[in-house]
Each structure stands twice: as structure tokens, then as C-alpha cells.
């Protein structure tokens, strides 16, 4: 597996590209020009420590607080409910590890089989530490089995963690329904909304949840800047102790440039969502659907995973029967198209993704599954180009397999 990954990466790295079509936006997005500009200004000019009492420090503090307010406005929260972190992963760790001590008499955690590894690895660690963990399955559409979810949450359940939009398929869970079931039994609810916040409207006040994880680099902000929404009166323990930053919930001098970039990206996303009043999702989903229809028409042995469930507009997971995703990715990359197979970190792996396995996707399709993830910058022309490349590219792989 490691060898396959090395070979794959070396090949990709050495390639001189003439075309560049980026369809790996669930791995990360291109920062907006205004994000880069704001961050550059912070690095160059606004370098004071926001904890310093002098005017310069307080001016930088103001920039941090502006960013917090911008992010809060994006999700309908209050600025005081936002804890700034270094990533979605840290936010998830802070949410789950930070909230469990408040339910010390309960030692049971419930999550789902289709979570990102940030949640699943943490669930494994908790199990080793003596918690019991249930990972509820999904149906063939990718939606959490509501009966199994209900049955697994008991008066012993301290916390549940569920995803909003899946990073591999884009399938969106019914957060209100699943969270309400957990809330009835007094469990704390954490939502991993890393793949939805900034792309589609998320109002945390519409959700009966205490904790929501966010990551800036998934919506045209910088890497290294994330946040945790913590509903008022939710008790949380810090993971990192030291200074009093983030009201002692996350010690360490702030990554001001990253935070400012996150704020600018949040502001841009909010303005875009406000401007389009919900129509942007439908328009963009249309582009994705057109792409999928064209792929299916061009490649009869292709199948879209998660197509029968509500999905976020930007994600298209397509299985090519009988082919290996690694080969498809390499040829796409050679042609200047950046896509992914499942989660970025499992690219190069020969194992089908845990998400597709949980959906009981036929192995012949799961092994050849490619995730094309779009952004607001993706054009119809780019998608046409990708579709046009496929017949030749797949024929080459089919011929290789036959030899
Ligand atoms: N949760 C989901 C659903 C993700 O897709 C990712 C990243 O791909 C994460 C969490 C982790 O976020 P970050 O890369 O900011 O640590």
C-alpha cells in the first residue's frame, strides 16, 4: 500500500502539466484573492500579539474579533460561541474530548460508520480508554439508519458525533432528526460540519446541538484555521492549556493571519449565500448533475454513489466498474485534472473507502470510485473537458487490465 502510494505520488509530482482543472475541493479549496491579501497584510503589518495591552496589540485583537464575528454571522451564532482552532480536526478533538468530562457518569459514545477519520480515529482512542462506542451504519443511499441510531442511544450515552455532509459522497444527514433523538436522551450532540459550512446555508440555531466543527480551508480560506461552535452554557474542557487565549479553551498565541483569512472567507461565503437566497445550491447542483449525466452517457459502466440521498451540491462520487481508482487518478493527473479517490489521505490505498463499504457499494464499483469535488470557481467548460477525456483514458486502463 505504501509502495503504491509512493509510486502514485512520484508520478504525479514529476508530471509537467499543460492543463489544470482542479476538482479536489473537498481536500482543500483555493484561497480567495481577498483572503490572501488580508493574510499578507497581517503577516507584514499587523504582527503584534493580540494579548498585548498596547494600542498595536489591541488593533490586532480587533482584527481577531472581527474574524470571529464574521464566522459567527456565517452560521447564525454569537461571536462568544466561537472557539478558534488550528483545523477541523482540532475542533473535532476539542468538541469530543472537551465535552466528555461534563458527562463523567456516562461512558458511552455514538457516532456513524461514515465519519471522517478525525472522528473515527478519536472514537478508536476513546474505546482504548474504556469508553464504549457504537458506530451506526448507513443504508445504500448513505443515510444513517435512523432505527439503529435510535436504538443505540441510551441514558448512558454521553455524546453523539455525526457528520453533516460526507466528504466522499456529499451525502447530507438529517441533523435535526438525528440530533433530536440524541437530545431526548440527554446526550451532548456534536456535528462535523467541515464539508458544509461555507458551501451551503448552515444556521446552528436551527439545530438542537451543542457543538459544531468548522474548517476554513474547505471554503476558500486558509489551511491551519478552524473553529468550534460551542452553544452557550455548554461545559467544555480545554485540550491545550497555557495562556488565557480563547477564554482559556485553547491556549497559545493566535494564528492571526489564518484567523483573519478565515474571517474574510466566511464573510465572502455569507454574502454569496445571502445574495443567492438559496438558489446557488440548486444552480450549482444542476452543474454537478449535468456532469454526472454526461459521464454516465459517455461511460456506460459508471455509477454515481449517493445519488439517491440529499447531497451537497459540490460532490460527485463516481464508480467505474472493474477499474482501479489509482490508475484513473494517475491518468487524470497526467491530463492535468486533480481529483481524488475517497478521502485524500486514503488516495493510493488499494482498499475501497470505508464510506462506500458502509453503503454496501459493489466492490467492482467501489475500487474504481473517483471523487470529483467542485467549487464555486469550477466552470461548465472544465467539466466538459473532463468528460471528453474519459473515453480514451478509461479505454487505456481497460486495455492494460486485459493484458
Ligand atoms: N471532517 C471532514 C468531514 C473532513 O472532510 C475533514 C477534512 O477533509 C476534516 C473533518 C478535517 O478537517 P481539517 O483538514 O481542517 O483538519
Coordinates of N, CA and C and ligand atoms in Angstrom, one line a residue, residues 26 87-89 92 116 163 167 192 194-195 215 217-218, ligand 1:
X26 N -12.9 19.0 -1.9 CA -13.2 18.5 -0.6 C -11.9 18.2 0.1
X87 N -7.6 23.8 13.0 CA -8.1 22.9 12.0 C -9.5 22.4 12.3
X88 N -10.1 21.7 11.4 CA -11.3 21.0 11.6 C -11.0 19.8 12.6
X89 N -9.9 19.2 12.4 CA -9.5 18.0 13.2 C -9.4 18.5 14.7
X92 N -12.8 19.0 16.2 CA -13.5 17.8 16.5 C -12.9 17.2 17.8
X116 N -15.5 11.1 9.0 CA -14.1 11.3 8.6 C -13.2 10.7 9.7
X163 N -22.0 13.6 11.2 CA -21.5 14.4 10.1 C -22.7 15.1 9.5
X167 N -17.6 13.8 3.3 CA -16.5 14.3 2.4 C -16.3 13.4 1.2
X192 N -20.0 17.4 12.8 CA -18.9 17.7 12.0 C -19.4 18.3 10.7
X194 N -17.7 20.3 8.7 CA -16.5 20.7 7.9 C -16.8 20.8 6.4
X195 N -17.6 19.9 5.9 CA -17.8 19.9 4.5 C -19.0 20.7 4.1
X215 N -14.0 24.2 9.3 CA -12.6 24.3 8.8 C -12.6 25.3 7.7
X217 N -10.2 26.0 5.4 CA -9.7 25.7 4.1 C -10.6 24.9 3.2
X218 N -11.8 24.6 3.7 CA -12.8 23.9 2.8 C -13.7 24.9 2.1
Ligands
LIG1 N1 -14.2 16.4 8.8 C1 -14.5 16.2 7.5 C2 -15.8 15.7 7.1 C3 -13.5 16.5 6.6 O1 -13.7 16.3 5.3 C4 -12.2 16.9 7.0 C5 -11.1 17.1 6.1 O2 -11.1 16.6 5.0 C6 -12.0 17.1 8.4 C7 -13.0 16.8 9.3 C8 -10.7 17.5 8.9 O3 -10.6 18.9 8.7 P1 -9.1 19.6 8.7 O4 -8.5 19.2 7.4 O5 -9.4 21.1 8.8 O6 -8.4 19.1 9.9

